[in-house]
Coordinates of C-alpha atoms in Angstrom, one line a residue:
Chain K
M284 CA -44.2 68.2 21.7
A285 CA -45.0 66.0 18.3
I286 CA -44.8 62.3 18.4
A287 CA -44.2 59.8 15.9
R288 CA -44.2 55.9 15.2
L289 CA -43.5 55.1 12.6
K290 CA -43.4 51.2 10.8
N291 CA -41.9 50.3 7.2
S292 CA -38.5 52.4 7.2
K293 CA -34.9 50.6 7.9
I294 CA -31.3 52.4 7.9
A295 CA -29.5 50.7 5.0
G296 CA -26.5 52.3 5.4
I297 CA -24.2 55.2 6.2
C298 CA -20.7 57.0 5.3
C299 CA -19.3 60.4 7.3
A300 CA -17.2 62.8 5.0
L301 CA -14.4 63.7 7.9
P302 CA -11.9 66.7 5.5
D303 CA -8.4 64.9 5.6
H304 CA -7.1 67.8 7.7
R305 CA -7.0 66.9 11.5
L306 CA -5.5 70.1 14.3
S307 CA -5.5 69.2 17.4
I308 CA -6.4 71.9 19.4
Y309 CA -3.9 72.9 21.5
D310 CA -2.3 74.1 18.0
I311 CA -4.8 76.1 17.9
G312 CA -5.3 77.6 20.8
T313 CA -2.0 77.9 22.0
Q314 CA -1.5 80.7 18.9
Y315 CA -3.4 82.7 21.2
F316 CA -4.1 81.2 24.9
E317 CA -2.3 80.2 27.9
R318 CA -1.0 76.3 26.7
S319 CA -3.0 75.8 30.5
D320 CA -6.1 77.4 29.6
I321 CA -5.7 74.9 26.4
E322 CA -6.0 71.8 29.0
K323 CA -8.7 73.0 30.7
V324 CA -11.2 73.3 27.9
V325 CA -9.5 69.7 27.3
K326 CA -10.1 68.2 30.2
S327 CA -13.0 70.0 30.6
V328 CA -15.0 69.1 27.1
G329 CA -13.0 66.1 26.6
L330 CA -11.0 66.8 23.9
E331 CA -8.1 66.8 21.6
Y332 CA -8.4 66.9 17.8
I333 CA -11.0 68.5 15.2
Y334 CA -11.4 69.0 11.8
K335 CA -11.4 71.5 9.3
A336 CA -12.6 71.7 5.8
K337 CA -10.5 73.2 3.8
P338 CA -10.9 76.5 2.1
N339 CA -12.6 75.9 -0.4
Q340 CA -14.3 72.5 0.7
T341 CA -18.1 73.1 1.4
T342 CA -20.6 70.9 2.8
S343 CA -22.0 69.6 -0.5
D344 CA -17.8 69.2 -1.3
L345 CA -18.0 66.7 1.5
A346 CA -21.8 65.3 1.4
L347 CA -21.1 64.5 -2.6
D348 CA -18.1 62.3 -1.2
A349 CA -20.6 60.7 1.4
C350 CA -23.6 59.8 -0.5
N351 CA -21.2 59.0 -3.8
N352 CA -19.3 56.4 -1.2
L353 CA -22.9 55.1 0.4
I354 CA -24.5 54.6 -2.5
D355 CA -22.1 52.3 -4.7
G356 CA -21.4 51.4 -1.4
I357 CA -24.6 49.7 -0.7
G358 CA -25.7 49.3 -4.6
W359 CA -28.8 51.9 -4.6
D360 CA -30.0 52.5 -8.0
R361 CA -29.6 56.4 -8.3
N362 CA -33.0 56.0 -10.8
V363 CA -35.1 55.2 -7.7
I364 CA -34.0 57.3 -5.2
D365 CA -36.7 59.8 -4.7
G366 CA -36.2 61.6 -1.2
L367 CA -32.8 63.6 -0.5
I368 CA -33.1 65.4 3.2
L369 CA -29.4 67.8 3.6
V370 CA -29.9 69.2 7.0
T371 CA -27.5 71.5 7.7
Q372 CA -26.7 75.0 8.7
T373 CA -24.0 75.7 6.4
P374 CA -24.8 75.7 2.9
D375 CA -23.0 76.5 -0.2
Y376 CA -25.4 79.8 -1.2
I377 CA -28.2 81.3 -0.1
L378 CA -30.3 80.8 -2.4
P379 CA -30.6 78.3 -4.2
S380 CA -30.9 75.6 -1.6
T381 CA -28.5 73.1 -1.0
A382 CA -30.4 70.0 -1.3
N383 CA -31.6 71.0 -5.5
I384 CA -27.9 70.9 -6.2
L385 CA -26.7 68.0 -4.5
Q386 CA -30.1 66.3 -6.8
D387 CA -28.5 67.2 -9.6
K388 CA -24.4 66.9 -9.1
L389 CA -25.3 62.8 -7.4
K390 CA -27.6 62.1 -10.3
L391 CA -30.8 61.6 -8.5
P392 CA -33.8 62.2 -10.3
K393 CA -35.6 65.1 -11.3
G394 CA -38.5 62.7 -9.5
C395 CA -36.5 63.1 -6.4
V396 CA -37.5 65.8 -4.0
P397 CA -34.9 67.6 -2.2
L398 CA -35.1 69.6 1.0
Q399 CA -33.0 71.3 2.6
V400 CA -33.6 71.7 6.7
D401 CA -31.9 74.5 8.7
L402 CA -31.2 72.3 11.9
G403 CA -26.9 71.7 13.6
C404 CA -26.6 69.6 16.1
S405 CA -30.0 67.8 16.8
G406 CA -30.5 67.5 13.3
Y407 CA -29.6 63.9 12.9
V408 CA -33.0 63.2 14.4
Y409 CA -35.5 65.3 12.5
G410 CA -33.5 64.3 9.7
L411 CA -34.4 60.1 10.0
W412 CA -38.1 61.2 11.3
L413 CA -38.6 63.5 8.5
A414 CA -37.0 60.4 6.1
S415 CA -38.6 58.1 8.1
E416 CA -42.7 59.8 7.9
L417 CA -42.3 60.5 4.0
I418 CA -41.2 56.4 3.8
S419 CA -43.7 55.5 6.5
N420 CA -46.8 57.8 4.2
N421 CA -45.5 55.8 1.0
T422 CA -44.2 59.4 -0.6
C423 CA -40.8 58.3 -1.5
R424 CA -38.8 54.7 -1.3
K425 CA -35.5 55.3 -0.9
V426 CA -34.2 58.5 0.3
I427 CA -30.9 60.3 1.2
V428 CA -30.6 61.9 4.8
I429 CA -27.1 64.3 4.5
A430 CA -26.3 65.6 8.1
G431 CA -23.4 68.1 8.5
D432 CA -21.7 71.2 8.8
T433 CA -18.6 73.1 7.9
M434 CA -19.5 75.1 11.2
S435 CA -15.3 75.8 11.9
K436 CA -15.6 78.1 8.8
T437 CA -18.2 80.2 11.5
T438 CA -15.6 79.9 14.5
S439 CA -13.2 82.5 15.9
N440 CA -10.0 81.5 16.8
K441 CA -9.5 83.8 19.3
D442 CA -13.1 82.0 21.1
K443 CA -12.4 79.3 23.6
S444 CA -16.1 78.7 24.1
V445 CA -16.4 77.1 20.1
M446 CA -12.9 75.4 20.1
M447 CA -14.7 71.7 19.9
I448 CA -16.2 72.6 16.9
S449 CA -15.4 70.8 14.3
D450 CA -16.3 69.5 10.3
C451 CA -17.8 66.8 9.0
V452 CA -20.9 65.7 7.1
S453 CA -23.1 62.0 7.4
A454 CA -24.5 60.3 4.7
T455 CA -28.0 58.1 5.7
A456 CA -29.7 55.7 3.5
V457 CA -33.3 55.1 4.3
E458 CA -35.3 52.8 2.5
H459 CA -38.7 51.1 2.3
V460 CA -38.8 47.8 3.9
E461 CA -42.1 46.0 4.4
G462 CA -43.3 44.9 8.4
C463 CA -39.6 45.9 9.3
D464 CA -39.4 47.3 13.0
E465 CA -41.0 50.3 13.9
S466 CA -39.4 53.5 15.1
I467 CA -40.0 56.6 17.5
Y468 CA -39.0 59.8 17.8
S469 CA -39.7 62.9 19.8
L470 CA -38.5 66.7 18.5
Y471 CA -39.0 69.8 20.3
S472 CA -37.9 73.2 20.1
D473 CA -37.2 76.5 22.5
G474 CA -36.9 79.4 20.3
S475 CA -36.6 81.3 22.9
G476 CA -33.0 80.1 23.4
A477 CA -32.4 81.3 20.2
E478 CA -29.4 84.3 21.0
N479 CA -27.7 81.4 22.8
L480 CA -26.4 79.8 19.8
I481 CA -26.3 82.5 16.7
I482 CA -24.3 83.9 14.0
K483 CA -25.8 87.7 14.4
D484 CA -25.6 89.3 11.4
G485 CA -25.5 87.5 7.7
G486 CA -29.1 86.8 7.0
F487 CA -32.0 89.1 6.6
R488 CA -32.5 90.7 10.5
N489 CA -28.7 92.0 10.5
P490 CA -27.1 92.2 7.1
V491 CA -23.5 91.8 6.8
S492 CA -21.9 95.4 6.9
E493 CA -18.6 96.9 8.2
N494 CA -19.3 96.3 11.7
S495 CA -19.9 92.7 11.1
Y496 CA -15.9 92.6 10.9
V497 CA -15.1 94.6 13.7
L498 CA -13.4 91.7 16.6
I499 CA -14.7 92.1 19.8
E500 CA -13.6 91.2 23.2
D501 CA -15.7 89.1 26.0
E502 CA -15.7 89.5 29.6
D503 CA -14.2 85.9 29.3
G504 CA -11.1 87.3 27.4
N505 CA -12.2 85.5 23.7
C506 CA -12.6 87.5 20.5
R507 CA -15.1 87.1 17.7
T508 CA -17.3 88.6 15.2
N509 CA -20.8 89.0 15.0
M510 CA -19.7 87.1 11.2
N511 CA -18.2 84.9 13.7
L512 CA -20.4 81.5 16.1
F513 CA -21.4 82.9 19.1
M514 CA -22.6 80.5 22.0
D515 CA -23.2 80.7 25.3
G516 CA -21.3 78.0 26.8
M517 CA -23.2 78.2 30.4
A518 CA -27.1 78.6 29.1
I519 CA -26.3 75.6 26.3
F520 CA -25.2 73.1 29.2
L521 CA -27.8 74.4 31.5
F522 CA -30.9 73.6 28.9
A523 CA -29.0 70.1 28.4
I524 CA -28.9 69.0 31.6
G525 CA -32.3 70.6 32.4
E526 CA -34.7 70.6 29.2
V527 CA -33.1 67.8 27.4
S528 CA -32.2 65.4 30.4
E529 CA -36.0 65.8 31.6
T530 CA -37.6 64.8 28.3
L531 CA -35.0 62.2 27.7
N532 CA -36.5 60.7 31.1
K533 CA -40.4 61.4 29.9
F534 CA -39.2 59.9 26.5
I535 CA -38.0 56.6 28.5
S536 CA -40.5 56.4 30.2
D537 CA -43.4 56.8 28.2
F538 CA -42.9 54.4 25.5
N539 CA -41.5 52.2 28.8
I540 CA -38.0 51.5 27.0
N541 CA -35.9 49.0 29.2
I542 CA -32.5 50.2 29.3
D543 CA -31.3 46.6 29.6
D544 CA -32.7 46.0 25.7
V545 CA -31.3 49.0 24.5
D546 CA -27.0 48.5 23.3
G547 CA -26.6 52.3 23.0
I548 CA -27.6 55.6 23.7
L549 CA -25.8 57.7 21.4
F550 CA -26.0 61.4 22.3
H551 CA -24.8 64.0 20.1
Q552 CA -21.5 64.8 20.6
A553 CA -21.4 68.1 22.5
N554 CA -18.8 67.7 25.7
R555 CA -18.0 64.9 27.3
Y556 CA -18.8 65.9 31.3
L557 CA -22.4 66.7 29.3
I558 CA -22.6 63.0 28.8
S559 CA -22.1 61.1 31.4
M560 CA -24.5 63.6 33.3
L561 CA -27.4 62.7 31.0
A562 CA -26.3 59.5 31.0
K563 CA -26.9 59.6 34.7
N564 CA -29.8 61.6 34.8
A565 CA -31.5 58.7 33.0
N566 CA -30.2 56.2 35.0
I567 CA -27.5 54.6 31.9
P568 CA -24.9 52.9 32.7
L569 CA -22.0 54.5 30.7
N570 CA -21.1 51.3 29.2
K571 CA -23.9 51.9 26.9
V572 CA -23.1 55.3 26.2
P573 CA -20.1 55.2 23.4
I574 CA -18.4 58.7 23.4
N575 CA -16.0 59.8 20.6
I576 CA -15.7 63.5 20.8
E577 CA -12.5 63.3 22.2
K578 CA -11.4 62.0 17.8
F579 CA -13.3 64.2 16.6
G580 CA -14.7 66.8 18.1
N581 CA -18.1 68.4 18.4
T582 CA -19.0 68.0 13.9
S583 CA -23.1 68.5 14.2
G584 CA -25.2 66.8 12.8
A585 CA -23.2 64.6 11.8
S586 CA -21.6 64.0 15.0
I587 CA -24.6 60.6 15.9
P588 CA -24.2 59.2 12.2
L589 CA -20.0 59.8 13.0
L590 CA -21.0 57.7 16.2
I591 CA -22.4 54.8 14.6
C592 CA -19.7 54.6 12.0
D593 CA -16.8 54.5 14.0
T594 CA -17.7 52.4 17.4
L595 CA -20.9 50.1 16.3
R596 CA -19.5 49.2 13.3
N597 CA -17.8 46.0 14.8
D598 CA -20.9 45.3 16.8
L599 CA -23.1 45.7 13.6
K600 CA -21.5 42.9 12.3
K601 CA -22.5 40.9 14.7
K602 CA -25.9 41.9 15.4
D603 CA -29.1 44.2 15.2
L604 CA -28.7 46.8 17.7
N605 CA -30.9 48.0 19.6
V606 CA -30.3 52.3 19.8
V607 CA -31.9 55.7 21.1
M608 CA -30.9 58.4 19.9
A609 CA -30.4 62.9 21.5
G610 CA -29.7 64.8 19.4
F611 CA -29.9 68.5 20.9
G612 CA -28.4 72.0 19.8
V613 CA -29.4 75.5 17.6
G614 CA -32.9 76.8 17.6
L615 CA -33.0 75.7 20.4
S616 CA -34.5 72.8 18.9
W617 CA -34.1 68.8 20.3
G618 CA -35.0 64.8 19.7
F619 CA -35.2 61.7 20.6
A620 CA -35.2 58.3 18.0
K621 CA -35.3 54.8 18.9
L622 CA -34.7 52.6 16.2
L623 CA -33.3 49.4 15.5
L624 CA -30.1 49.6 13.0
H625 CA -30.0 46.3 11.6
R626 CA -27.3 43.6 11.5
G627 CA -24.8 44.2 8.4
I628 CA -25.7 47.2 7.0
Y629 CA -22.7 49.5 5.4
T630 CA -20.9 51.8 7.7
D631 CA -18.0 53.8 6.4
I632 CA -15.6 56.9 7.2
I633 CA -14.1 58.4 4.3
F634 CA -11.4 61.2 3.9
V635 CA -11.7 63.7 1.7
Chain U
M211 CA -30.0 72.6 52.1
L212 CA -28.1 74.9 54.6
V213 CA -25.0 77.8 53.9
H214 CA -22.6 75.7 55.1
E215 CA -23.8 72.6 53.0
F216 CA -24.2 74.8 50.4
I217 CA -20.7 76.3 50.4
N218 CA -19.0 73.0 50.9
K219 CA -20.3 71.8 47.1
L220 CA -19.1 75.3 46.2
Q221 CA -15.9 75.1 46.7
E222 CA -15.9 71.0 46.0
S223 CA -17.4 71.9 42.4
L224 CA -14.8 74.6 42.3
M225 CA -11.9 72.1 43.0
D226 CA -10.2 73.9 46.1
D227 CA -8.3 72.6 49.0
H228 CA -8.3 76.5 51.0
K229 CA -8.5 75.2 54.7
N230 CA -10.6 78.7 55.2
F231 CA -12.6 78.5 51.8
G232 CA -16.0 80.4 53.4
P233 CA -18.0 83.5 52.9
Y234 CA -15.6 86.2 53.0
T235 CA -13.4 83.8 50.5
K236 CA -12.6 86.3 47.9
L237 CA -13.5 84.3 44.3
E238 CA -10.0 86.2 42.2
E239 CA -7.5 84.6 44.9
V240 CA -9.4 81.0 43.9
E241 CA -7.4 79.6 41.0
S242 CA -10.2 77.9 39.4
W243 CA -13.0 80.9 39.3
D244 CA -12.4 81.2 35.6
S245 CA -15.5 80.2 33.0
V246 CA -14.8 76.6 33.1
G247 CA -14.9 77.1 37.3
R248 CA -18.3 79.4 36.9
L249 CA -19.8 76.2 34.7
A250 CA -18.9 73.8 37.2
V251 CA -20.0 76.2 40.0
A252 CA -23.6 76.9 37.7
V253 CA -23.8 73.7 36.8
M254 CA -24.4 72.6 40.6
I255 CA -26.6 75.0 41.9
K256 CA -28.9 73.4 39.1
T257 CA -28.1 70.3 39.8
E258 CA -28.8 71.3 43.9
L259 CA -31.0 73.6 43.7
G260 CA -33.0 73.8 40.4
I261 CA -31.9 77.7 39.8
E262 CA -30.4 78.3 36.7
L263 CA -27.7 81.5 36.5
T264 CA -26.6 83.4 34.3
A265 CA -22.8 83.5 33.1
A266 CA -22.7 87.3 34.0
K267 CA -24.6 87.0 36.8
L268 CA -21.8 84.7 37.9
R269 CA -19.0 86.3 37.0
N270 CA -20.1 89.9 38.7
C271 CA -19.7 87.7 41.8
T272 CA -16.6 88.9 43.3
S273 CA -16.8 86.8 46.6
V274 CA -18.3 83.6 48.6
A275 CA -21.3 85.2 49.8
D276 CA -21.7 87.2 46.5
I277 CA -22.7 83.6 45.0
V278 CA -25.2 82.6 48.5
D279 CA -26.9 85.7 47.8
L280 CA -27.7 84.8 44.5
V281 CA -29.5 81.6 45.3
K282 CA -30.3 82.8 49.0
E283 CA -33.9 81.9 48.8
K284 CA -33.4 78.2 48.3
L285 CA -30.9 78.6 51.7
E286 CA -32.0 77.0 54.4
G287 CA -30.0 79.1 58.4

């Protein structure tokens, strides 16, 4: 397991951009399924609304708005931003990297290092870790971490197992502040679960062919093509309550984290029932576990920053918040972070 | 865990209230035996017995006894 204890990096602000297009999953689902089937999904996952990017709205479009709002909001000079990390599974192109495109569109200097990281729901923790590494090693002074996807472009409307998938892109400003509290990261991977969360065709293993677009019905009555996102919900759920849960408990005990001193445990918003099980297994009281999946759906790598902007905004006006983050998903990959969110940091949610 | 205790937990996780729920109960007669219900059963089995079942293995079960068979190595009696 990779462990990092990093000094001198501080989150200066967060902005999340949601597409201005909210849908009720009843409206989508009842076109193909009985209302009672959709009610079961709503009840078990704990969500009702998702946000869907418009056909011509890409990850970089949402990222551009989130970043511009963030950079203006915190008053950073663009000329001194020297790192840009984009964590996404839905880039604009196979190549070039969307991080390079954003460096230009955001008018960041040519000396800025752009990196694209291929992760989803665990990605915010990985992105913050990478930014903090660059800052802690004095490679960079001011880094923007962009995490998010337009995953709804990959899902089939006739697939109940991915109905909670929603679109959002977050931007987080991380900067060098001498003497800032240490942040701790612990990261994991298990590629043996790769097939449980996958888009099978369209890469170089299975190039796009006519068969890629054939709609196939599975045993549960869900229909998808090999270009659609496939999720084995049961395997992912068992992975989360197994390995993620065990390693979260280990993270808490290895670093002597006293839950009484923590203001919030921020879980990736995958499923309300799952989050409450993870909290219960770690003896975390539910009043320290904010949940907002019902409002926004599963927004992949943007879900933890969206949770901060949505549920911790008022608390952050009054005091510093000690938080633990837990991201887990595609790869399979997962990771935990413990860090301080400073009082008064800029947070915003915009609809574009 | 004893077999009858497991069957009680199974019925509980399926939120079923049939009085005669037992080994011979046909799963097609249990209203909640769908993908959501099977997930609840898989979670219970993982939590209580530490066994990780696949969706396909559970889907192939036709009676309560078939589910008991999948986990019998961890049951007593």
